[in-house]
Coordinates of C-alpha atoms in Angstrom, one line a residue:
X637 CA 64.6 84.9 202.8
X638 CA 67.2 86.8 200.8
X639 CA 69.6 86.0 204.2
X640 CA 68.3 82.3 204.6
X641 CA 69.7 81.9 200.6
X642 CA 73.3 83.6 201.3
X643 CA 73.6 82.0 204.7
X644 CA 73.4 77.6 202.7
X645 CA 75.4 79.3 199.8
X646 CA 78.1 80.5 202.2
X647 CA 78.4 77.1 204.0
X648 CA 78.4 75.1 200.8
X649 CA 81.0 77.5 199.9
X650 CA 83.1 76.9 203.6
X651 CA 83.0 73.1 203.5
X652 CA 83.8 73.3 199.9
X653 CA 86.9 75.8 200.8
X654 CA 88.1 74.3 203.9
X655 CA 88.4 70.9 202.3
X656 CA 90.6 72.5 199.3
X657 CA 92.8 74.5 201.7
X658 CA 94.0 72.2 203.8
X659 CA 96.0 70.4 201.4
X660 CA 98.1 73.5 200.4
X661 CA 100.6 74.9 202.5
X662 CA 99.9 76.8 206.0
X663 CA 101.8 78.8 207.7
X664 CA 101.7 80.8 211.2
X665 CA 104.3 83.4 213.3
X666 CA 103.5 82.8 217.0
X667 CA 104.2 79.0 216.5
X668 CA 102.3 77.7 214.5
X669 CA 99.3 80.5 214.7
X670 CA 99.0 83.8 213.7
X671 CA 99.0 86.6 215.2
X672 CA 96.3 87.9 213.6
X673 CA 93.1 86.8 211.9
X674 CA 91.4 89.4 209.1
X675 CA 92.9 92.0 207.6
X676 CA 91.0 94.5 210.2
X677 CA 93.3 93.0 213.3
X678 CA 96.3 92.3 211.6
X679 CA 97.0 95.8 210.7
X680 CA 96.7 96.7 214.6
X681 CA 98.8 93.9 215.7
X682 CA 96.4 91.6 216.2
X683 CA 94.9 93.6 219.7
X684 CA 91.4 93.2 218.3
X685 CA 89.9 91.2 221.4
X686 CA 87.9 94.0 223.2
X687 CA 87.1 95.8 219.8
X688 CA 85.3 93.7 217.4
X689 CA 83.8 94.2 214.3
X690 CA 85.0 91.3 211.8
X691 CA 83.9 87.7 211.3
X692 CA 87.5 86.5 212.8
X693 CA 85.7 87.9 216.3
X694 CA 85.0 84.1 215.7
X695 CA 88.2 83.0 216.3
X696 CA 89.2 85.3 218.9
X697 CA 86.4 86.2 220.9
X698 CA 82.6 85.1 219.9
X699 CA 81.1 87.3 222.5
X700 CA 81.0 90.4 219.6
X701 CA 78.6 88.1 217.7
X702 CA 76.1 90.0 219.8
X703 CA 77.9 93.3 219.8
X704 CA 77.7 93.0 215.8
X705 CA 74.8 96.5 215.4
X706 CA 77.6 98.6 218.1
X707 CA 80.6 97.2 216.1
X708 CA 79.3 97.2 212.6
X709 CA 76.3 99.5 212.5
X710 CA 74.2 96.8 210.7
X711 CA 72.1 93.9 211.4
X712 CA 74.6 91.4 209.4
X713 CA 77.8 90.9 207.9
X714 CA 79.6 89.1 204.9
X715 CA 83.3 88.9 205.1
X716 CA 86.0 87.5 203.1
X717 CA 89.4 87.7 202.6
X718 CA 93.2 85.6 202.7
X719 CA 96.7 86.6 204.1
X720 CA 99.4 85.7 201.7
X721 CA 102.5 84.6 204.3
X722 CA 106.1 85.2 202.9
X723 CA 108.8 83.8 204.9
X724 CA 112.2 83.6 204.6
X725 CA 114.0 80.9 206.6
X726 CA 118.1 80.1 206.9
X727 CA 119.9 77.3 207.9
X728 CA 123.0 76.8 209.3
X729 CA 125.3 74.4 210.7
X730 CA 129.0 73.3 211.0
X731 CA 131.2 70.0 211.9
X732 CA 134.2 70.9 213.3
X733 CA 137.5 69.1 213.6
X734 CA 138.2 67.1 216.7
X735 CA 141.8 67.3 216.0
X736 CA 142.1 63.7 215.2
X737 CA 142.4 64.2 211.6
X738 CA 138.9 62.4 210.9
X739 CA 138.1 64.8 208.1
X740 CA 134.6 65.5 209.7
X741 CA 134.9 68.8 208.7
X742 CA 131.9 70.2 207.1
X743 CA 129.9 73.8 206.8
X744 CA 126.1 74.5 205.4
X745 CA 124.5 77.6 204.8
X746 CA 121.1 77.2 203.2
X747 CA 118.0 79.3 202.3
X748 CA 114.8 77.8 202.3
X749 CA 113.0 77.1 199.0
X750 CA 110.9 80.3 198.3
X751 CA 107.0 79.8 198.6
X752 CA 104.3 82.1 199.5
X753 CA 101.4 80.2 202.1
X754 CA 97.6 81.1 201.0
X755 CA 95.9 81.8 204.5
X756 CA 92.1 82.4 203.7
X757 CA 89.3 83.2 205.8
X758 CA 85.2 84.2 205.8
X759 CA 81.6 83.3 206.9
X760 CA 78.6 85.5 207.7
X761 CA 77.2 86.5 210.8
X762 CA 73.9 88.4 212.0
X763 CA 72.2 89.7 214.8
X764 CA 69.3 88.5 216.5
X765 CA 67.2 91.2 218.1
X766 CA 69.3 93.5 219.9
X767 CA 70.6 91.1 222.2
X768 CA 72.0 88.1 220.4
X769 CA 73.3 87.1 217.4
X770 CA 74.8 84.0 215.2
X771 CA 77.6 83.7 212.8
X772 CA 79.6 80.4 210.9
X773 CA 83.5 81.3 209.8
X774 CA 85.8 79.0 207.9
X775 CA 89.8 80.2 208.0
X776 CA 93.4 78.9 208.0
X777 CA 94.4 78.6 211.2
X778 CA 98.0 77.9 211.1
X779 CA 100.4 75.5 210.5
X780 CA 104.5 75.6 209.7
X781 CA 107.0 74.2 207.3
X782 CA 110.3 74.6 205.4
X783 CA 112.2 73.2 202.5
X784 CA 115.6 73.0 202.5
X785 CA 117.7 71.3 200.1
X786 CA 121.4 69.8 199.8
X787 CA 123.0 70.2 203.0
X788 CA 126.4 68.5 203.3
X789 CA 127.1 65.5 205.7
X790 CA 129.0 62.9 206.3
X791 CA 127.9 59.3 205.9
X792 CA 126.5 57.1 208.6
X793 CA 129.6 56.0 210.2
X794 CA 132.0 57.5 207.9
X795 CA 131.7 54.2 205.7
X796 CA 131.9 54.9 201.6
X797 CA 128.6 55.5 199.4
X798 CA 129.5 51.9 198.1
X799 CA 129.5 50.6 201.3
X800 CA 126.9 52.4 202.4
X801 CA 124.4 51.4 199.5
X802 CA 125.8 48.1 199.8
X803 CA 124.4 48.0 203.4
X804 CA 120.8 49.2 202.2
X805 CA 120.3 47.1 199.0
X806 CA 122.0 43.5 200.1
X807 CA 124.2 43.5 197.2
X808 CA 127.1 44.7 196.1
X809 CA 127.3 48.6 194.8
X810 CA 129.6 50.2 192.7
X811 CA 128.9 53.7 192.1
X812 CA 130.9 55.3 189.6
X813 CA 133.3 58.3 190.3
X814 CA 131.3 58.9 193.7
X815 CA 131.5 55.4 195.0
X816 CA 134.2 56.2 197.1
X817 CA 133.3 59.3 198.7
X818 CA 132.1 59.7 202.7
X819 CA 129.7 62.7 202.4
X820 CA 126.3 63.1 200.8
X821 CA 123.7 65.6 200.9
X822 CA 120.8 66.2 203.0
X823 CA 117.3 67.5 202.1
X824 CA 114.3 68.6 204.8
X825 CA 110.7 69.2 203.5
X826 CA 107.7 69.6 206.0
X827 CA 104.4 71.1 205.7
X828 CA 101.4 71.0 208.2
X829 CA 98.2 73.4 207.8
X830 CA 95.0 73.2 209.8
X831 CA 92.1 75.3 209.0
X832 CA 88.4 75.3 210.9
X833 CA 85.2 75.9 210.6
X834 CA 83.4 77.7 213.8
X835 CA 79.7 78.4 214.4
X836 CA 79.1 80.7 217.2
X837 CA 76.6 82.4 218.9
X838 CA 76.3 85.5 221.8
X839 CA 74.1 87.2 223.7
X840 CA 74.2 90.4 225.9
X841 CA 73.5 90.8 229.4
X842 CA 73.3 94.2 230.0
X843 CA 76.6 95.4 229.4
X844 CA 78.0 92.3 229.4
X845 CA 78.2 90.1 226.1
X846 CA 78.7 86.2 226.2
X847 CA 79.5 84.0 223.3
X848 CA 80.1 80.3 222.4
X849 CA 81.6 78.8 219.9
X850 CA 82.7 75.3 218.1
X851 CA 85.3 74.4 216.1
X852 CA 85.3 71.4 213.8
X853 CA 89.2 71.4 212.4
X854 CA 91.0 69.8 209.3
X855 CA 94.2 69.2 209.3
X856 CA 96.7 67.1 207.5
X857 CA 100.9 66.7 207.9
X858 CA 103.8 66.2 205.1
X859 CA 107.4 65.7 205.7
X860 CA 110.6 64.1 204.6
X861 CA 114.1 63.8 205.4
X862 CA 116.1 62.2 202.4
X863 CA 119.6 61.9 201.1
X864 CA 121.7 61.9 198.1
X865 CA 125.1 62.3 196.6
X866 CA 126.8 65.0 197.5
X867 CA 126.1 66.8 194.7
X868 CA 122.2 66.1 195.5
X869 CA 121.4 64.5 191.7
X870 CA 120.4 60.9 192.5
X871 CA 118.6 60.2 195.7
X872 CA 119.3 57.2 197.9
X873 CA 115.8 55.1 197.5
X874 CA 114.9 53.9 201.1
X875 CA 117.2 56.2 203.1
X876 CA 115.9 58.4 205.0
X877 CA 112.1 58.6 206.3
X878 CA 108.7 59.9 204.0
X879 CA 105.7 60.3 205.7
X880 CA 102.1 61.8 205.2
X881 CA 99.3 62.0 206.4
X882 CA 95.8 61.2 206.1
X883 CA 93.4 64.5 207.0
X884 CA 92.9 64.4 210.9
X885 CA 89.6 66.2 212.4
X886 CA 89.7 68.0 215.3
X887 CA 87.5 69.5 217.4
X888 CA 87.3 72.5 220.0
X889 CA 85.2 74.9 221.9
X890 CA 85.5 78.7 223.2
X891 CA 83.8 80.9 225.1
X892 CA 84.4 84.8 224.9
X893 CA 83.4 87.7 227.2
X894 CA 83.2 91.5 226.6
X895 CA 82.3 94.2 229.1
X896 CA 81.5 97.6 228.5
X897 CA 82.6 99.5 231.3
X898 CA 81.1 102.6 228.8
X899 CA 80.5 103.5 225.4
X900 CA 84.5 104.0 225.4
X901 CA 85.9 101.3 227.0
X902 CA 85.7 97.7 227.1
X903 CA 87.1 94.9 228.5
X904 CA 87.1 91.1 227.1
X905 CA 88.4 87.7 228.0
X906 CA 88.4 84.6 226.2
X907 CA 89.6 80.4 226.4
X908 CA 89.8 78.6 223.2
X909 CA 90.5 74.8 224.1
X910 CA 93.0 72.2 222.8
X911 CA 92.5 69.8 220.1
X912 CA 93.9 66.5 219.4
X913 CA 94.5 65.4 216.0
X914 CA 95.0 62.0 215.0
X915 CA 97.6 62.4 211.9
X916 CA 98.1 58.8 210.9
X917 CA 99.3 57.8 207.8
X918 CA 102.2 56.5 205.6
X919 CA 105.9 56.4 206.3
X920 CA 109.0 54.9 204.7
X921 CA 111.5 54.8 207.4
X922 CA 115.3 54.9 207.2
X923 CA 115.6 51.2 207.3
X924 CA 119.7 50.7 206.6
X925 CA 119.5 47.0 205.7
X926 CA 117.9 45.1 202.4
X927 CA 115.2 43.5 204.3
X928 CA 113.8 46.4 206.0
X929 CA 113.9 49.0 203.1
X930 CA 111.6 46.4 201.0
X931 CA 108.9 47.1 203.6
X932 CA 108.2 50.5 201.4
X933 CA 105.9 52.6 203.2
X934 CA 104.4 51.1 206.0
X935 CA 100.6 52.5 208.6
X936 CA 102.3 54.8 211.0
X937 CA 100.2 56.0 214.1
X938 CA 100.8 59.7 215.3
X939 CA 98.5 62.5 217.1
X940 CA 99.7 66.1 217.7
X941 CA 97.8 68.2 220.1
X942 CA 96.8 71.9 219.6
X943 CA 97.2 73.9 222.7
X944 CA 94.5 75.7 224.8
X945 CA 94.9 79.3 224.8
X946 CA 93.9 81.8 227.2
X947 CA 93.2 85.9 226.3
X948 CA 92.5 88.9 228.0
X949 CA 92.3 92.5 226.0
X950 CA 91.3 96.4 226.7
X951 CA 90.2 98.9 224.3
X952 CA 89.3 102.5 224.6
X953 CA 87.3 104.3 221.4
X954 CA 87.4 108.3 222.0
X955 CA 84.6 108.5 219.8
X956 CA 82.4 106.0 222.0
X957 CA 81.2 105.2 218.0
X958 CA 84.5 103.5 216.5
X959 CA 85.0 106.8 214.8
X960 CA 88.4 108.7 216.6
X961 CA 91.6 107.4 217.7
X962 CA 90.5 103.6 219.0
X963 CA 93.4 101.5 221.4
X964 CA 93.4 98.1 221.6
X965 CA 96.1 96.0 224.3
X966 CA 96.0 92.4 224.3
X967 CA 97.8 89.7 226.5
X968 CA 97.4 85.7 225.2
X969 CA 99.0 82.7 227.3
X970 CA 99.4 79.9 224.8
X971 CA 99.9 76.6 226.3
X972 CA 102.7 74.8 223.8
X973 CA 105.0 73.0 226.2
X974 CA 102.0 70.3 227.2
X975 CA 100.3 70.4 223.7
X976 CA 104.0 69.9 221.5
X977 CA 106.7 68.1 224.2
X978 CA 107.8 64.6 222.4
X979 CA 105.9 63.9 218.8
X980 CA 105.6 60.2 217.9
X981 CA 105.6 58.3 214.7
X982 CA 104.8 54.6 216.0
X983 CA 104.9 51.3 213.1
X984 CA 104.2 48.1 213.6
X985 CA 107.5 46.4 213.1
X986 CA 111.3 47.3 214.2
X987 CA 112.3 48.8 210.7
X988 CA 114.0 52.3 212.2
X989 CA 117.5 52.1 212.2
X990 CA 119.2 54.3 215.1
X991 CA 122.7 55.7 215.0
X992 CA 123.3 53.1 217.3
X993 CA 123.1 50.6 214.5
X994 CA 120.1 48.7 216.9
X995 CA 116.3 48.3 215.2
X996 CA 113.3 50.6 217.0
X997 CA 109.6 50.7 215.9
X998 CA 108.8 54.4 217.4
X999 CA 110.5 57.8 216.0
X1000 CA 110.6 60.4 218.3
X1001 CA 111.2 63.7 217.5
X1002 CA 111.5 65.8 220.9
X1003 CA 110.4 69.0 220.3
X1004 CA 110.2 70.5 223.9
X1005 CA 108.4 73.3 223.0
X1006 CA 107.9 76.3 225.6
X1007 CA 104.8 78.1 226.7
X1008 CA 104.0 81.2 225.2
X1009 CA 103.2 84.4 226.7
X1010 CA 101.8 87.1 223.6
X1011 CA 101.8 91.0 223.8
X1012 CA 99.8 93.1 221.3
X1013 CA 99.1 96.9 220.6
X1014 CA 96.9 98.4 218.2
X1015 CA 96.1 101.7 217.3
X1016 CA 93.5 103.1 214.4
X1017 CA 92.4 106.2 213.7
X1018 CA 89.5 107.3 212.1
X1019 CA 88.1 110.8 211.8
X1020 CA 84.5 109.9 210.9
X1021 CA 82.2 106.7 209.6
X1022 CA 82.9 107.2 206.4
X1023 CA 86.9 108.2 206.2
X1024 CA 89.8 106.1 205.8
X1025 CA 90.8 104.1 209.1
X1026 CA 94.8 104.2 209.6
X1027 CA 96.1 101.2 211.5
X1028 CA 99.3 100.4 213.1
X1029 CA 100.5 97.7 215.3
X1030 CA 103.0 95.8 217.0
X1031 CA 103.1 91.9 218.7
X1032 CA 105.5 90.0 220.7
X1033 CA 106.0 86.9 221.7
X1034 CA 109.0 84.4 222.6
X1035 CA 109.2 81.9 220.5
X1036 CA 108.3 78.7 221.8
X1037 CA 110.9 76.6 219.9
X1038 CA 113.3 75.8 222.5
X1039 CA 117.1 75.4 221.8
X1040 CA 116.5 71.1 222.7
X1041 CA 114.4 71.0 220.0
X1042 CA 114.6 73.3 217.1
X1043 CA 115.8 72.0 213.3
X1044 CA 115.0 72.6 209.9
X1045 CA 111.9 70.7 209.7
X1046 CA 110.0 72.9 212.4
X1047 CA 111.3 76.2 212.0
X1048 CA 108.4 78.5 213.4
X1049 CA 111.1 81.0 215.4
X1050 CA 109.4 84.7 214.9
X1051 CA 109.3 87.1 217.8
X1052 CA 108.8 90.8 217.1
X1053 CA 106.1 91.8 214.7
X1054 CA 105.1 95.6 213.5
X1055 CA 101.9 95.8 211.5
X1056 CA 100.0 98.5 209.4
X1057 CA 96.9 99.0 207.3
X1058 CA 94.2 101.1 205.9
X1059 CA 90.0 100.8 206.0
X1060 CA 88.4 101.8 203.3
X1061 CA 84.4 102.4 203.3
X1062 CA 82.4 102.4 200.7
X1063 CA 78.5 102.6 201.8
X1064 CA 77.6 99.0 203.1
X1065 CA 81.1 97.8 201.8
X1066 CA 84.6 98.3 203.6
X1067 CA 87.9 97.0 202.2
X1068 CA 90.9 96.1 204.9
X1069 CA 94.9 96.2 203.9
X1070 CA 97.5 95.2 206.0
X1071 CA 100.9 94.4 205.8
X1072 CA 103.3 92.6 208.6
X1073 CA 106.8 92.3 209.3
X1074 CA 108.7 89.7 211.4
X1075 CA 111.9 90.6 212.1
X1076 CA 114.5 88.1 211.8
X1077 CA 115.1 85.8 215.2
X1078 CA 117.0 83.5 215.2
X1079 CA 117.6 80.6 217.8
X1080 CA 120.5 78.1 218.0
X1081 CA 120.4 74.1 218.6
X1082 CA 122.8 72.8 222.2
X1083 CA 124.7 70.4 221.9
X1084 CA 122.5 67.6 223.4
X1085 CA 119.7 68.4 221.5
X1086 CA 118.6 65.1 218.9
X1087 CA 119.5 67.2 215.9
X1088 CA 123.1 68.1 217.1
X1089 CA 123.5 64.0 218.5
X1090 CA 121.6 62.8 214.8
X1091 CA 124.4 64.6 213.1
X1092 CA 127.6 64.4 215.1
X1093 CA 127.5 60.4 216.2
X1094 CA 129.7 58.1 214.3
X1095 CA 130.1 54.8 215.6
X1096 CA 132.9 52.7 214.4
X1097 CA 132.4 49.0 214.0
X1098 CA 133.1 47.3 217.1
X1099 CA 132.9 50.3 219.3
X1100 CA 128.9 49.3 220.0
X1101 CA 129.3 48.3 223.7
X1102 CA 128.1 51.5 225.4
X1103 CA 130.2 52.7 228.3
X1104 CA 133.3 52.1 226.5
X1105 CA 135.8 54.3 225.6
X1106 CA 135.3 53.6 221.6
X1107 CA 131.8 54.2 222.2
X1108 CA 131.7 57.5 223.8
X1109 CA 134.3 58.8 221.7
X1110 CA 132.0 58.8 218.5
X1111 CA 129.9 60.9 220.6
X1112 CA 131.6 64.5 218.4
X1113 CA 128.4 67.0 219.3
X1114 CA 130.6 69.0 220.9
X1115 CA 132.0 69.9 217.5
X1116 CA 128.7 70.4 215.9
X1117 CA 126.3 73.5 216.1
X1118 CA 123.2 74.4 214.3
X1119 CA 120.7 77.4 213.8
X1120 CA 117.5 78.2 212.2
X1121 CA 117.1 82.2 211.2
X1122 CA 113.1 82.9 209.9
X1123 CA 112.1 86.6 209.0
X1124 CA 108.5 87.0 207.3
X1125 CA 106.0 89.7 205.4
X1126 CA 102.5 89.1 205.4
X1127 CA 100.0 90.6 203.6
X1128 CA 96.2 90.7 204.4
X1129 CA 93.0 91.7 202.4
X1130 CA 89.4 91.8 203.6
X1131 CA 86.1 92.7 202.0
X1132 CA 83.4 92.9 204.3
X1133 CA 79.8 93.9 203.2
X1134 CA 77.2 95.1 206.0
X1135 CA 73.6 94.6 205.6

């Protein structure tokens, strides 16, 4: 009875949470997920597949929902907790002169806006017998963004900010003391989060455990690319694009395996699948005439596919009880390049403006993402049931943002991670600290990528006939680079009280 009342409190409690937390910020290291969910895992890197012991198991690897007596030493388990993400992101980028005395020449160096991204997990889970058991989990489960504000450009086609309002309002513009400049300033904001709810349930086979589970996700996307004067006090109204969207729902299975080869070693696989998420919305579009910017925002259509994930993972416990020196290896293939190639906003009408000066009614944004192969090792140590667990860790994994398609709106470039953290026990409770470090990575736009040919195409009137040689001199990538630079601490806390 007394389980029956905590169990509909806590998923009151998840929808309730879930709902809230997926409008604020999200953020993830391996792409756009962690590498590491509780505060138990992330201080050992996140090699917590064969181990078990936490209600994330329900994100990783459901099969220790029947493993939870051997991992826990109790019959159930509540758990909360939240990882507080800190990253810091750079931007840089440069024009350079062409020698044809265009006075192109321009140079950014920006740090993202500082923010700190709530990641929050929990649920309950309980054994069945001695050979199955049951458990619901809500948690963050990644997501990326950046703000970055008043980067230096040059205007579309090197026109004046008189002309250039002219163009977008129908009338005549006359700014004063800035009317006659050719550079403004550029601001990127983006934000996605998507957080899950997962029921699962196991059962053992002999040494062999088996688990299912299902994930109903919620996820919602904000961006916006605007400009200003160069000074970045009055924005343009209707330059540049706003969009967000409404919340999408996703859904997605796994199934998990563990093996004990002996009361020391185990081994464990597990598939998560893919999920597509339906992210339509609102957009105002960069519309570059009067008639097109009056269209305001306008329905945009747009899905973004999380990728299916494959994981296999070792550990060996001397203690063949969790107490001792416990190792835990895992290897994770994360399928990005099919889930996150080309993302597309589509409208109903022509209103996008390209460089090119012609009207469009899709915005592509080709991301060409890389798969993503992910190494962790873990390590805790602790002397007896009721001692302090030390924890130590360390994860790897090339990013998956490609040269072709990184820029300051998608900026999810960590590699190397080192972890620690402490377990405390306190009779039926046990507090988890941890504390990550991404070192800084950073990787560099080519010069064919749609950032570098956004920002270094200026097309002079009459020089639209393509093949010509008007036209392929505006083409000035060549003198353009870019670069995003992302370094991060994360902190984790747990609570987790055993029945």
């Amino acid at each position: 009875m007394i389980l029956r009342t905590i169990f509909g409190k806590t998923l009151k409690l998840v929808l309730s949470i879930v709902f809230i937390f997926v409008s604020f910020p999200l953020f993830a290291t391996n792409g756009m997920l962690m590498t590491a969910y509780s505060a138990k895992y992330a201080g050992m890197g996140g090699a917590g597949l064969a181990i078990g012991g936490t209600i994330m198991d329900l994100e990783s690897n459901p099969a220790h929902l029947a493993r939870i007596k051997k991992t826990t030493g109790s019959t159930a388990i509540l758990e909360g907790g939240f990882a507080a993400l800190i990253p810091k992101l750079y931007y840089k980028d440069s024009q350079f002169d062409d020698n044809s005395n265009s006075g192109l020449v321009y140079t950014n160096s920006r740090k993202s806006e500082p923010a700190v991204f709530p990641m929050p997990y929990g649920g309950f889970a309980q054994a069945i017998g001695d050979n199955m058991g049951w458990g619901i989990a809500f948690y963050a489960q990644g997501g990326m963004g950046a703000h970055f504000k008043n980067n230096l450009r040059n205007t579309p086609n090197r026109g004046t900010l008189n002309e250039v309002m002219s163009g977008m309002t129908g009338s005549t513009v006359n700014l004063p003391m800035i009317g006659n400049l050719r550079q403004m300033s550029e601001s990127t904001y983006s934000n996605f989060g998507y957080a899950k709810i997962t029921p699962g349930f196991a059962m053992k086979f002999g040494n062999l455990s088996v688990g299912l589970g299902f994930d109903v996700g919620m996820a919602k996307m904000e961006w916006r690319w605007t400009f200003s004067d160069p000074f970045g006090m009055m924005e343009f109204p209707g330059a540049g694009y706003r969009y967000k969207s409404d919340v999408a729902l996703g859904y997605a299975g796994k199934i998990g395996f563990v093996y004990d080869l002996s009361d020391h070693l185990s081994l464990a696989y597990a598939y998560s699948s893919g999920a597509k998420l339906n992210l339509n919305g609102k957009i105002s579009v960069n519309a570059g005439n009067a008639d097109a910017t009056q269209a305001g925002l306008v329905p945009v259509s747009m899905y973004l596919n999380y990728p299916e994930r494959h994981a296999t993972g070792i550990a060996y416990n001397t203690g063949g009880d969790g107490t001792g020196l416990t190792i835990g290896f895992n290897v994770s293939y994360i399928k990005w390049a099919s889930a996150i190639n080309t993302v597309e906003f589509k409208i109903p009408m022509p209103y996008i403006s390209t460089p090119m000066g012609n009207k469009i009614s899709e915005l592509a944004f080709n991301m060409k993402w890389r798969d993503q192969t992910v190494f962790a090792l873990g390590f805790e140590y602790k002397p007896s049931k009721d001692s302090v667990a030390y924890r130590l860790g360390y994860n790897y994994g090339r990013s998956p943002v490609t040269a072709d398609g990184i820029n300051p709106l998608f900026p999810a470039v960590s590699e190397h991670h080192a972890s620690t953290g402490l377990g405390f026990t306190f009779g039926g409770l046990e507090l988890d600290l941890a504390v990550e470090y991404a070192f800084p990575n950073t990787v560099k736009g080519n010069d064919m990528s749609d950032w570098d040919m956004l920002h270094a195409f200026y097309l002079t009137p009459g020089a639209s006939t393509p093949g010509t040689q008007e036209f392929l001199a505006a083409f000035k990538n060549i003198y353009y680079n870019h670069s995003v630079k992302m370094e991060q601490i994360t902190t984790q806390v747990g609570i987790r009280y055993k029945f």
